[in-house]
PDB file of C-alpha atoms in Angstrom:
ATOM      1  CA  MET G  31     -61.549   6.319 -60.079  1.00 51.00           C
ATOM      2  CA  GLU G  32     -59.912   9.294 -61.227  1.00 61.00           C
ATOM      3  CA  THR G  33     -60.606  12.830 -60.352  1.00 67.00           C
ATOM      4  CA  GLY G  34     -57.892  14.451 -61.743  1.00 65.00           C
ATOM      5  CA  GLN G  35     -56.218  15.566 -58.901  1.00 67.00           C
ATOM      6  CA  PRO G  36     -52.827  14.818 -58.348  1.00 69.00           C
ATOM      7  CA  GLN G  37     -51.999  12.400 -55.173  1.00 72.00           C
ATOM      8  CA  ALA G  38     -51.041  13.906 -51.834  1.00 73.00           C
ATOM      9  CA  SER G  39     -47.080  12.891 -51.523  1.00 84.00           C
ATOM     10  CA  VAL G  40     -46.456  11.564 -48.071  1.00 85.00           C
ATOM     11  CA  LEU G  41     -44.361  14.298 -46.880  1.00 84.00           C
ATOM     12  CA  LYS G  42     -47.251  16.885 -47.486  1.00 86.00           C
ATOM     13  CA  ASN G  43     -49.799  14.159 -45.175  1.00 87.00           C
ATOM     14  CA  ILE G  44     -46.991  14.731 -42.422  1.00 86.00           C
ATOM     15  CA  PHE G  45     -46.450  18.186 -42.861  1.00 84.00           C
ATOM     16  CA  GLU G  46     -50.967  19.105 -42.285  1.00 86.00           C
ATOM     17  CA  GLY G  47     -50.712  16.255 -39.471  1.00 87.00           C
ATOM     18  CA  VAL G  48     -47.784  17.481 -37.879  1.00 85.00           C
ATOM     19  CA  VAL G  49     -49.377  21.514 -38.137  1.00 84.00           C
ATOM     20  CA  SER G  50     -52.910  20.410 -37.352  1.00 86.00           C
ATOM     21  CA  PHE G  51     -51.464  18.688 -33.899  1.00 86.00           C
ATOM     22  CA  LEU G  52     -50.261  22.180 -33.233  1.00 85.00           C
ATOM     23  CA  PRO G  53     -53.206  24.548 -30.448  1.00 88.00           C
ATOM     24  CA  ASP G  54     -53.891  27.106 -33.636  1.00 86.00           C
ATOM     25  CA  TRP G  55     -52.134  29.943 -32.363  1.00 89.00           C
ATOM     26  CA  LEU G  56     -48.622  28.347 -32.946  1.00 90.00           C
ATOM     27  CA  GLN G  57     -49.919  27.031 -36.437  1.00 89.00           C
ATOM     28  CA  ILE G  58     -48.908  30.719 -38.288  1.00 89.00           C
ATOM     29  CA  PRO G  59     -45.831  31.055 -36.113  1.00 90.00           C
ATOM     30  CA  ILE G  60     -44.381  27.776 -37.216  1.00 88.00           C
ATOM     31  CA  LEU G  61     -45.410  28.138 -40.662  1.00 89.00           C
ATOM     32  CA  CYS G  62     -43.671  31.343 -40.812  1.00 93.00           C
ATOM     33  CA  LEU G  63     -40.936  29.758 -38.929  1.00 93.00           C
ATOM     34  CA  ILE G  64     -40.634  28.031 -41.591  1.00 91.00           C
ATOM     35  CA  VAL G  65     -40.353  29.893 -44.722  1.00 94.00           C
ATOM     36  CA  LEU G  66     -38.138  31.768 -43.025  1.00 97.00           C
ATOM     37  CA  LEU G  67     -35.684  29.259 -42.397  1.00 96.00           C
ATOM     38  CA  VAL G  68     -36.368  27.962 -46.398  1.00 96.00           C
ATOM     39  CA  LEU G  69     -35.367  31.781 -48.086  1.00 97.00           C
ATOM     40  CA  LEU G  70     -32.319  32.344 -45.436  1.00 97.00           C
ATOM     41  CA  GLY G  71     -31.002  29.315 -46.555  1.00 97.00           C
ATOM     42  CA  TRP G  72     -31.573  30.387 -50.250  1.00 97.00           C
ATOM     43  CA  ILE G  73     -30.595  33.600 -49.590  1.00 97.00           C
ATOM     44  CA  SER G  74     -26.604  32.129 -48.249  1.00 97.00           C
ATOM     45  CA  SER G  75     -26.501  29.991 -50.787  1.00 96.00           C
ATOM     46  CA  ILE G  76     -26.633  32.649 -53.974  1.00 97.00           C
ATOM     47  CA  ARG G  77     -24.299  34.971 -51.612  1.00 96.00           C
ATOM     48  CA  GLY G  78     -22.270  31.941 -51.576  1.00 95.00           C
ATOM     49  CA  LYS G  79     -22.327  31.955 -55.030  1.00 95.00           C
ATOM     50  CA  LEU G  80     -21.298  35.425 -55.744  1.00 94.00           C
ATOM     51  CA  ALA G  81     -18.820  35.226 -53.434  1.00 92.00           C
ATOM     52  CA  ARG G  82     -16.840  31.660 -55.629  1.00 91.00           C
ATOM     53  CA  ARG G  83     -17.473  34.339 -58.655  1.00 91.00           C
ATOM     54  CA  ARG G  84     -15.978  37.417 -56.620  1.00 89.00           C
ATOM     55  CA  ALA G  85     -13.192  35.046 -55.720  1.00 87.00           C
ATOM     56  CA  ALA G  86     -12.317  33.364 -59.308  1.00 86.00           C
ATOM     57  CA  ARG G  87     -12.332  36.496 -61.072  1.00 86.00           C
ATOM     58  CA  SER G  88      -9.978  38.244 -58.656  1.00 83.00           C
ATOM     59  CA  PRO G  89      -7.193  35.705 -56.781  1.00 77.00           C
ATOM     60  CA  GLN G  90      -5.837  36.288 -54.104  1.00 76.00           C
ATOM     61  CA  PRO G  91      -1.476  36.289 -53.864  1.00 76.00           C
ATOM     62  CA  VAL G  92      -0.825  33.469 -52.008  1.00 71.00           C
ATOM     63  CA  ALA G  93       2.381  33.842 -49.773  1.00 71.00           C
ATOM     64  CA  ALA G  94       5.283  32.426 -49.662  1.00 68.00           C
ATOM     65  CA  PRO G  95       6.913  29.491 -48.194  1.00 61.00           C
ATOM     66  CA  PRO G  96       9.538  29.906 -45.787  1.00 59.00           C
ATOM     67  CA  ALA G  97      12.844  29.825 -47.155  1.00 63.00           C
ATOM     68  CA  GLY G  98      13.572  26.806 -45.761  1.00 59.00           C
ATOM     69  CA  GLY G  99      12.515  25.032 -48.832  1.00 60.00           C
ATOM     70  CA  SER G 100       9.466  23.075 -46.661  1.00 62.00           C
ATOM     71  CA  GLY G 101       6.111  23.630 -46.077  1.00 63.00           C
ATOM     72  CA  GLY G 102       2.705  21.969 -46.232  1.00 67.00           C
ATOM     73  CA  ALA G 103       2.011  19.103 -44.217  1.00 67.00           C
ATOM     74  CA  ALA G 104       5.631  18.955 -43.089  1.00 70.00           C
ATOM     75  CA  PHE G 105       6.734  22.422 -41.765  1.00 74.00           C
ATOM     76  CA  LEU G 106       5.677  23.519 -38.751  1.00 78.00           C
ATOM     77  CA  GLY G 107       7.506  26.908 -38.016  1.00 74.00           C
ATOM     78  CA  PRO G 108       7.400  28.335 -35.035  1.00 78.00           C
ATOM     79  CA  TYR G 109       6.136  25.100 -33.463  1.00 80.00           C
ATOM     80  CA  ALA G 110       8.512  22.464 -34.113  1.00 80.00           C
ATOM     81  CA  PRO G 111       9.965  20.736 -31.218  1.00 81.00           C
ATOM     82  CA  PRO G 112      13.947  22.062 -30.631  1.00 81.00           C
ATOM     83  CA  ALA G 113      16.662  19.938 -32.198  1.00 79.00           C
ATOM     84  CA  GLN G 114      17.727  17.024 -29.407  1.00 76.00           C
ATOM     85  CA  GLN G 115      21.410  16.498 -30.185  1.00 72.00           C
ATOM     86  CA  PRO G 116      22.261  12.841 -30.418  1.00 67.00           C
ATOM     87  CA  SER G 117      24.179  12.319 -27.295  1.00 72.00           C
ATOM     88  CA  GLY G 118      26.139   8.792 -28.761  1.00 72.00           C
ATOM     89  CA  PRO G 119      25.318   5.508 -30.835  1.00 71.00           C
ATOM     90  CA  SER G 120      20.915   4.298 -30.104  1.00 69.00           C
ATOM     91  CA  GLY G 121      18.592   2.263 -32.268  1.00 71.00           C
ATOM     92  CA  ALA G 122      17.713  -1.199 -32.918  1.00 70.00           C
ATOM     93  CA  ASP G 123      21.281  -1.687 -33.999  1.00 72.00           C
ATOM     94  CA  PHE G 124      22.660  -0.237 -30.717  1.00 77.00           C
ATOM     95  CA  LEU G 125      22.741  -2.998 -28.524  1.00 80.00           C
ATOM     96  CA  GLY G 126      25.575  -0.933 -25.617  1.00 76.00           C
ATOM     97  CA  PRO G 127      26.404  -3.160 -23.202  1.00 80.00           C
ATOM     98  CA  TYR G 128      24.376  -6.646 -24.528  1.00 81.00           C
ATOM     99  CA  ALA G 129      26.008  -6.116 -27.915  1.00 79.00           C
ATOM    100  CA  PRO G 130      27.989  -9.510 -28.180  1.00 81.00           C
ATOM    101  CA  ALA G 131      32.004  -9.876 -27.243  1.00 80.00           C
ATOM    102  CA  ALA G 132      33.958  -9.501 -30.459  1.00 76.00           C
ATOM    103  CA  GLN G 133      35.278 -12.778 -31.354  1.00 75.00           C
ATOM    104  CA  GLN G 134      38.529 -13.670 -32.857  1.00 71.00           C
ATOM    105  CA  PRO G 135      39.203 -14.257 -36.901  1.00 69.00           C
ATOM    106  CA  ALA G 136      38.035 -17.461 -37.843  1.00 66.00           C
ATOM    107  CA  GLN G 137      40.687 -20.254 -37.396  1.00 66.00           C
ATOM    108  CA  PRO G 138      40.755 -23.281 -39.550  1.00 61.00           C
ATOM    109  CA  PRO G 139      39.233 -26.410 -38.360  1.00 58.00           C
ATOM    110  CA  ALA G 140      41.648 -28.771 -36.699  1.00 59.00           C
ATOM    111  CA  ALA G 141      39.010 -31.273 -35.963  1.00 55.00           C
ATOM    112  CA  PRO G 142      38.209 -33.252 -39.155  1.00 54.00           C
ATOM    113  CA  ALA G 143      34.755 -32.393 -40.716  1.00 52.00           C
ATOM    114  CA  ALA G 144      32.978 -35.536 -38.419  1.00 52.00           C
ATOM    115  CA  GLN G 145      34.054 -34.539 -35.017  1.00 57.00           C
ATOM    116  CA  GLN G 146      32.709 -30.926 -35.572  1.00 59.00           C
ATOM    117  CA  GLN G 147      29.291 -30.330 -33.075  1.00 60.00           C
ATOM    118  CA  GLY G 148      26.502 -29.041 -34.990  1.00 62.00           C
ATOM    119  CA  GLY G 149      22.250 -29.511 -33.984  1.00 63.00           C
ATOM    120  CA  ALA G 150      21.864 -27.886 -30.516  1.00 62.00           C
ATOM    121  CA  ALA G 151      25.234 -28.837 -28.935  1.00 64.00           C
ATOM    122  CA  PHE G 152      26.630 -26.490 -30.890  1.00 70.00           C
ATOM    123  CA  LEU G 153      26.040 -22.746 -29.027  1.00 73.00           C
ATOM    124  CA  GLY G 154      27.908 -20.301 -31.021  1.00 70.00           C
ATOM    125  CA  SER G 155      28.447 -17.174 -29.793  1.00 73.00           C
ATOM    126  CA  TYR G 156      25.629 -17.541 -27.275  1.00 76.00           C
ATOM    127  CA  ALA G 157      27.360 -20.050 -25.447  1.00 74.00           C
ATOM    128  CA  PRO G 158      27.302 -19.663 -21.615  1.00 75.00           C
ATOM    129  CA  PRO G 159      31.000 -17.922 -20.492  1.00 75.00           C
ATOM    130  CA  ALA G 160      32.789 -20.525 -18.593  1.00 75.00           C
ATOM    131  CA  ARG G 161      33.014 -20.656 -14.562  1.00 76.00           C
ATOM    132  CA  PRO G 162      36.807 -19.795 -13.017  1.00 76.00           C
ATOM    133  CA  ASP G 163      35.944 -22.870 -11.090  1.00 77.00           C
ATOM    134  CA  GLY G 164      36.046 -24.958 -14.123  1.00 64.00           C
ATOM    135  CA  ASN G 165      32.242 -26.679 -12.561  1.00 69.00           C
ATOM    136  CA  ASP G 166      30.161 -26.838 -15.951  1.00 62.00           C
ATOM    137  CA  GLY G 167      27.131 -26.433 -14.400  1.00 59.00           C
ATOM    138  CA  SER G 168      26.068 -30.697 -15.381  1.00 57.00           C
TER     139      SER G 168
END
């Protein structure tokens, strides 16, 4: 049955239910606070729009970056850590005392190719050093 009246929204029904649940002496102050919050939000949005419009009409000069030429996220200024002097070679390529011994230039093979060791028996520079007593450990 159509009465010509628009149907109330769900949010309006919830709002009316919450307000009617409050005591009578609290209903009017709560409604006034809600209206005040809506007005303050509206005023702050208008002030923000005016401030953006004023800033667009009279742009302020931006400070130049320091003479070092760097700026932005890479520029730390006075917060940069002090420069450290490298004390020697380091990093992933520096092996220090673990570096393999310098090898002699490769000599032409004296043995025929059939007698050369290969596979697991050939260790190359990874072979353990020879023991002074002559014992090979086996």
